[in-house]
Amino acid sequence: MIAELERALQGDPSAGLVGSPVELAWAFARLVGAVALDHPSALPQSDLDRLLARAVEVTVDDPATHAWVAGVRIELLLRRERWAAVLEIGWPLLDDEQVDPTYRAPIAVGVAVAARAAGSLAEADRACERAAELLAERPGSLPQLELSLGLQRCAIARLRGLMDVSARHWAALALIAADSGDAGLLAQVAEERANFLLAAQQHDRLDDHVRALLEQPDTAQFPATASALRLVQAISLGVRGAQDSDSQERSMALLVQVEEDPATRPTDRRLARLRLATAQARQGRLDLATRSLESVRASADGPLPRSDEAQCARLEAHLGRRLATSPAELLGVLERTDAAFDRFLEALTSDPPRPGGLGFLQFEEHRGFVGELIELLLAVHGPERGADLALDRIHRLQATGSRARLAGYVPGTVEELRGTLLAEGQGQLIYLPTAVQTHLLTVDAAGTRHHRLPPIGRLHELRARFQQAFAPDRAARAWTAQAARLREALLPQDALERLLEWRAVTVIGLDLVRYVPFELLPLEGGELLGEVLDLGYLPSLSTGMRLARRPARPDRGGRLALVVAPTFDDPLLEAIPLDDAVLERLLGGATDPLVLSADEAGLAGLAAAELEQRDLLTIVTHGRFDRLRELSSGLALAAGPDGPSTLWPEDVPTIAPLPPVVVVAACKAARSAARMGEGGLDGLIGALIDGGASCVVVAHEDVEYAALLELLEVLQPRLLTGEVSVARALAEAQQALRARRPETPAAALLHAYGLVHRVR
C-alpha cells in the first residue's frame, strides 16, 4: 500500500488510486507514520527514513498533516538518538504560526529532549519555554506531554547543578505520575530520581532507590529503564569506592551488563563504555582503555553532551600523560587539554547566570577533568611553575561563576592574586576534590605548592563521621577524635608544616568538600587550629579580588548598628535572652550606636537606618530556611504593618549599602542550597557581600544564644576599634569564650567570610 501511494503521488496511473494530491499525501503520511511508530521493524531503516522525509515533503501545503508527520519523524529520530536531525527539523516548525499548537507542543518537547541530550542546555531551555507557551494555549489537554516537559526541566536543572530547583520539579512530577497510575510515566519519574540522587551525591539513598525499583515487577516491563538504573548504580559505586575495592568490581560488572544488554539505549551504552574505559585506565590497561575511548568517540552522532565530553577529555588527558614517551609528546597532550579547558569555560559561560549561581563543579566529571589538567601542568612545568599554573586555571574557572560574571569580573594574573590577597605571614588553602584524589594548593607570597589528598569519597566519609559525633553543645571529647582524623586527611604533614609557618590563613573552595569548621580541627599537641591561626574563608579567588578592587571606605569612628531581639510573629521562635545589662555590654566601645529591637527590628527600620554611615552592623536573631526559594536562607525580623517578617537575600538591596563588616549572629544563617563551585554565594553571604560588606561573620550550625551574646560582648569592641583584623578579633573572642566554657568550644561558633585579614 505504501508503494502504491508513493507511485500515485508521483502521478503513476498504474497505482490505481484516485484522490487529490493532498488526499493522497495525507493517506501516505498517515500510513508511513503508523509503520514508523508501531511497526518500525517492518521496513529497513533506510527505507523508513526516505519515506518519512517524502511524507514531510508532500504534505507541506497541509500544515496540520505536515506537522503531524514531522512529529512522527522527530519521534523516530529521538528513538534513534539523532539529536542534530531533530533540531534541524523541529525549530522551523516551532516558529510556524500556521501549525496548530496541539501539534507543535510535542515537537517542542522533542526539541528540548534533543538539545539537552546534545549538551545545549540554553537551547533546551528555549524549547521548554516554547512548549510551555504552546501547552498554555490548551491547558489540561495534553497531561502526559506536560509531565514530559516537567521531566525535561527537572533534568536540565540537574545538569546545571541546580539541585534544589531540580528537586522541586521532581516532587511535583512524582505526585502527577502517581495520580495518573501510568506505569510508563512512573518509570520515567523514578529514573530521573535516580539521576538526581547520583548528581546530588546521595549514594546510599540512590542504592536503596535502585534496588527497590529493580525488585518491582513493573520495572521489568521497561527494560531500557532497568538498564539505565543499573548504569546509574554502577556510576555511583565507581565514584564512591576506593580504586581497589569491591565497589569497583561491582561497578565494572554492572557496566559490562549494561553494555551487553540489547535493551540499553545508545546513549546509555556509550556512557557505560566510557565509564569502563575510565576504569580500565585506572587499572593500567591503557591500550584497552584507548580502544574503548575511540569507540565512544566513533559512536557519537554530533557533539557529545557537556558531561560526556568532559569525561572523554579527562580520559584523553590521562591516557596521553601515561603513554607519552618524550617531553614533546607530553607538551602536545597538555596543549590539547588546555584547548579543551578553554572550550569548557566557553560552554560554562553560555549558560545564563542565576541569582543562586550555577553548580559548575557539582559533577565529578568536571572536577576530574580539571584534576587531570593539573597533573599535566605539574608533569610538564615541574612542581613550582606547575602549581602556579594550576592556581591560574582554578582562578579562571571560578571566574565563570554567576556572581563574578554579573559583576563583570575579569581574572588577573597569579602575581596579581598574590600581591592583592596575601600579605606577609598569610596563606591560602585551595581545595579541588575528585574521585581519584583531592588536589590542595597552599599559596603564600613565596609561591604555590601542590599536595595530594584522599579522594572526595573518603573525605565525605570522614566528614560524615565527624558530623555524627559533633554538636555545638557537646563536649569536645565527643568529637575530637573524628575531627583529628578529618584534619589528617585535609592537611597532610607537608601542607600542615607550611600552614603553621603562617599567622593567618584563608580557606577557599571548601564548598566542594562540604562544610568543615577548620577552627575546630585539632593539632597533635591538642590545640585547635583556630587557637593558633587567624582563620577566614573566601567563596572563591574571584570574590576576594572583587572585594579588594572596591574603593576604600572611610572610617566612621566606631559607629555601630545593632539589630537585636526582634518581636517575632512566629510562636515557634524563642525570644532572644536580652536584658539591659547585656545590651549595655554589647554597646561597649560604640560611638553613637543605633539600636533596633522589638517592633523596630524590621525591614523598614533597617532600610531607614543609613547603614553605610556605620562601621559595623550586627544582627542577633534566628535563621530561617525555605527549600522552595532559590535564595533559601533568611533572617527572622519583626513584621511591619504591611512588610514581611523575614529578611531574604533578595531583600538585601533595600537596606544597602551596608557597612564594611556585618555580623549575622543567628543559628544556621549560612545555610543555602548546594551550588558546588559557586562557593556558597547563593545565600545571605553572597547577598551581603554584593550589598557592600567586605567581611561577613556568620554561623553554619545552631548556636547557644547565651554563649553567643557573651561572644559578641568581646567581639564587637574589638571590631569597632579597627585596630585588628576581623579574623583576629573573632579568634580573640572565641578564645575568651572557650576560657569561660572550656567543655563546649563550639557553643557559639562563627566563621568570617571575605577580606577578613585586613585591618580597617
Coordinates of N, CA and C in Angstrom, one line a residue, residues 183-185 187-188 213-227 263:
A183 N 2.1 3.3 34.4 CA 3.4 2.6 34.8 C 4.6 3.2 34.0
G184 N 4.4 3.6 32.8 CA 5.4 4.2 32.0 C 5.9 5.5 32.5
L185 N 4.9 6.4 32.9 CA 5.3 7.6 33.5 C 6.0 7.5 34.8
A187 N 7.8 5.0 35.7 CA 9.2 4.5 35.4 C 10.1 5.7 35.0
Q188 N 9.6 6.6 34.2 CA 10.4 7.8 33.8 C 10.7 8.7 35.0
L213 N 13.5 -0.4 43.0 CA 12.9 -0.4 41.7 C 13.2 -1.7 40.9
L214 N 14.4 -2.2 41.0 CA 14.7 -3.4 40.2 C 14.0 -4.6 40.7
E215 N 13.6 -4.6 42.0 CA 12.9 -5.7 42.5 C 11.4 -5.7 42.2
Q216 N 10.9 -4.5 41.7 CA 9.5 -4.4 41.4 C 9.2 -5.1 40.0
P217 N 8.1 -5.9 39.9 CA 7.8 -6.5 38.7 C 7.5 -5.5 37.5
D218 N 6.9 -4.3 37.9 CA 6.6 -3.3 36.9 C 7.8 -2.8 36.1
T219 N 9.0 -2.8 36.8 CA 10.2 -2.3 36.1 C 10.6 -3.2 35.0
A220 N 10.3 -4.5 35.1 CA 10.6 -5.4 34.0 C 9.9 -5.1 32.7
Q221 N 8.8 -4.4 32.8 CA 8.1 -4.0 31.6 C 8.9 -3.0 30.8
F222 N 9.8 -2.4 31.4 CA 10.6 -1.3 30.7 C 12.1 -1.6 30.8
P223 N 12.5 -2.5 29.9 CA 13.9 -3.0 30.1 C 15.0 -1.9 29.9
A224 N 14.6 -0.9 29.0 CA 15.6 0.2 28.8 C 15.7 1.0 30.1
T225 N 14.6 1.2 30.8 CA 14.7 1.9 32.1 C 15.5 1.1 33.2
A226 N 15.3 -0.2 33.2 CA 16.0 -1.1 34.1 C 17.5 -1.0 33.8
S227 N 17.9 -1.0 32.5 CA 19.3 -0.9 32.2 C 19.9 0.5 32.6
A263 N 18.6 -4.1 25.3 CA 17.6 -3.1 25.6 C 18.2 -1.8 25.9

